[in-house]
Tab-separated table of C-alpha atoms in Angstrom:
chain	number	residue	atom	x	y	z
A	1	GLN	CA	17.201	-6.763	-8.703
A	2	VAL	CA	14.596	-8.903	-6.989
A	3	ARG	CA	11.046	-8.235	-8.087
A	4	LEU	CA	7.873	-9.712	-6.629
A	5	GLU	CA	4.532	-9.519	-8.400
A	6	GLU	CA	1.304	-10.697	-6.814
A	7	SER	CA	-1.917	-11.665	-8.550
A	8	GLY	CA	-5.124	-13.548	-7.892
A	9	GLY	CA	-6.948	-11.115	-5.656
A	10	ASP	CA	-10.671	-10.754	-6.232
A	11	SER	CA	-14.037	-10.067	-4.632
A	12	VAL	CA	-15.693	-13.199	-3.279
A	13	GLN	CA	-18.463	-14.118	-0.897
A	14	ALA	CA	-17.832	-15.522	2.529
A	15	GLY	CA	-17.073	-19.236	2.356
A	16	GLY	CA	-15.420	-18.926	-1.019
A	17	SER	CA	-11.865	-19.653	-2.083
A	18	LEU	CA	-9.046	-17.850	-3.848
A	19	ARG	CA	-5.511	-18.678	-4.830
A	20	LEU	CA	-2.945	-15.925	-4.747
A	21	THR	CA	0.255	-16.104	-6.750
A	22	CYS	CA	3.545	-14.296	-6.261
A	23	VAL	CA	6.093	-14.501	-9.058
A	24	ALA	CA	9.668	-13.733	-8.047
A	25	SER	CA	12.337	-12.653	-10.500
A	26	GLY	CA	15.853	-11.301	-10.439
A	27	TYR	CA	17.375	-13.812	-8.032
A	28	ASP	CA	18.342	-17.421	-8.503
A	29	GLY	CA	18.125	-19.298	-5.267
A	30	VAL	CA	15.855	-20.394	-2.491
A	31	TYR	CA	14.937	-17.856	0.147
A	32	SER	CA	12.445	-17.325	2.887
A	33	MET	CA	9.111	-15.923	1.758
A	34	GLY	CA	5.894	-14.879	3.362
A	35	TRP	CA	2.436	-13.488	2.845
A	36	PHE	CA	1.172	-10.475	4.726
A	37	ARG	CA	-2.138	-8.653	4.640
A	38	GLN	CA	-3.296	-5.236	5.601
A	39	ALA	CA	-6.834	-3.984	5.921
A	40	ILE	CA	-7.631	-0.297	5.792
A	41	GLY	CA	-6.938	1.221	9.176
A	42	ASP	CA	-5.242	-1.903	10.519
A	43	LYS	CA	-1.613	-2.817	10.970
A	44	ARG	CA	0.043	-5.268	8.631
A	45	GLU	CA	-0.485	-8.875	9.694
A	46	ALA	CA	1.701	-11.887	8.962
A	47	VAL	CA	-0.426	-14.560	7.329
A	48	ALA	CA	2.000	-17.355	6.479
A	49	GLY	CA	5.696	-17.937	5.995
A	50	ILE	CA	7.852	-20.578	4.360
A	51	ASP	CA	11.551	-20.684	4.959
A	52	ASN	CA	14.473	-21.928	2.895
A	53	ASP	CA	13.996	-25.602	3.731
A	54	GLY	CA	10.230	-25.537	3.348
A	55	THR	CA	9.248	-25.163	6.976
A	56	ILE	CA	5.836	-23.472	7.112
A	57	THR	CA	4.233	-21.281	9.762
A	58	TYR	CA	0.722	-19.825	9.788
A	59	GLY	CA	-0.875	-17.005	11.649
A	60	ASP	CA	-3.491	-18.139	14.143
A	61	SER	CA	-6.348	-16.503	12.257
A	62	VAL	CA	-5.770	-18.545	9.081
A	63	LYS	CA	-4.672	-21.932	10.402
A	64	GLY	CA	-6.678	-24.724	8.825
A	65	ARG	CA	-8.022	-22.460	6.077
A	66	PHE	CA	-4.987	-21.143	4.188
A	67	THR	CA	-2.143	-23.083	2.614
A	68	ILE	CA	1.174	-21.591	1.556
A	69	SER	CA	3.300	-23.389	-0.991
A	70	ARG	CA	6.088	-22.683	-3.422
A	71	ASP	CA	7.440	-23.907	-6.723
A	72	ASN	CA	11.169	-23.350	-6.443
A	73	ALA	CA	11.817	-24.269	-10.073
A	74	LYS	CA	9.486	-21.515	-11.255
A	75	ASN	CA	10.155	-19.057	-8.395
A	76	ILE	CA	6.454	-18.860	-7.573
A	77	LEU	CA	4.834	-18.579	-4.165
A	78	TYR	CA	1.182	-19.475	-3.671
A	79	LEU	CA	-1.429	-18.855	-1.035
A	80	GLN	CA	-4.508	-21.057	-1.286
A	81	MET	CA	-7.301	-19.514	0.756
A	82	THR	CA	-10.487	-21.407	1.613
A	83	ALA	CA	-13.472	-20.769	3.869
A	84	LEU	CA	-12.888	-17.060	3.440
A	85	LYS	CA	-14.358	-14.674	5.978
A	86	PRO	CA	-15.067	-10.939	5.746
A	87	GLU	CA	-12.207	-10.342	8.175
A	88	ASP	CA	-9.832	-11.812	5.571
A	89	THR	CA	-10.403	-8.703	3.462
A	90	GLY	CA	-7.246	-6.748	2.784
A	91	LEU	CA	-4.266	-6.077	0.574
A	92	TYR	CA	-2.197	-9.245	0.405
A	93	ILE	CA	1.511	-8.650	0.028
A	94	CYS	CA	4.243	-11.110	-0.853
A	95	ALA	CA	7.657	-10.697	0.785
A	96	ALA	CA	11.035	-12.358	0.350
A	97	HIS	CA	14.207	-12.405	2.398
A	98	VAL	CA	17.245	-12.743	0.167
A	99	GLY	CA	20.682	-13.591	1.497
A	100	GLY	CA	19.630	-15.170	4.740
A	101	ARG	CA	16.894	-17.124	6.430
A	102	ILE	CA	13.799	-16.221	8.354
A	103	TYR	CA	12.299	-18.598	10.866
A	104	GLY	CA	8.598	-18.701	11.568
A	105	LEU	CA	6.416	-15.632	11.209
A	106	ALA	CA	8.744	-12.670	11.182
A	107	PRO	CA	7.592	-9.053	11.027
A	108	PHE	CA	7.372	-7.436	7.621
A	109	ILE	CA	10.427	-5.298	8.286
A	110	ALA	CA	12.602	-8.424	8.480
A	111	TYR	CA	12.127	-9.135	4.781
A	112	THR	CA	14.371	-7.534	2.182
A	113	HIS	CA	11.881	-7.315	-0.682
A	114	SER	CA	8.121	-7.065	-1.161
A	115	GLY	CA	5.558	-6.630	-3.898
A	116	HIS	CA	2.792	-4.090	-4.295
A	117	GLY	CA	0.050	-6.463	-3.219
A	118	THR	CA	-3.196	-7.850	-4.570
A	119	GLN	CA	-6.587	-6.900	-3.150
A	120	VAL	CA	-8.914	-9.465	-1.597
A	121	ILE	CA	-12.462	-8.504	-0.674
A	122	VAL	CA	-14.714	-10.943	1.127
A	123	SER	CA	-18.358	-9.989	1.466
A	124	SER	CA	-20.808	-11.480	3.913
């Protein structure tokens, strides 16, 4: 069974940086993955996605500030976040699509598996 576990969330001041990590287990292979975030009272937002061949897509609000990457050998997905803003605050959730391929920024429902999330708080 595929399991995703996020870590790296923290409380930081605006302008700071964080690196989130998502460790995947239970499946040997390369699959599409993505990061989502959800603030209290808001709908879930796609932050970044990386598909099976490494093609990357970012949400408009994080372009130029966030970087998604993956280590296929270790089954780890990363999200490097810089120049953080208070509006980046939220629960960051890792998602994976096993058994197919997702192109670009797909909605959360398109993914087959997700983790419980890691909390990021950015204060002004």
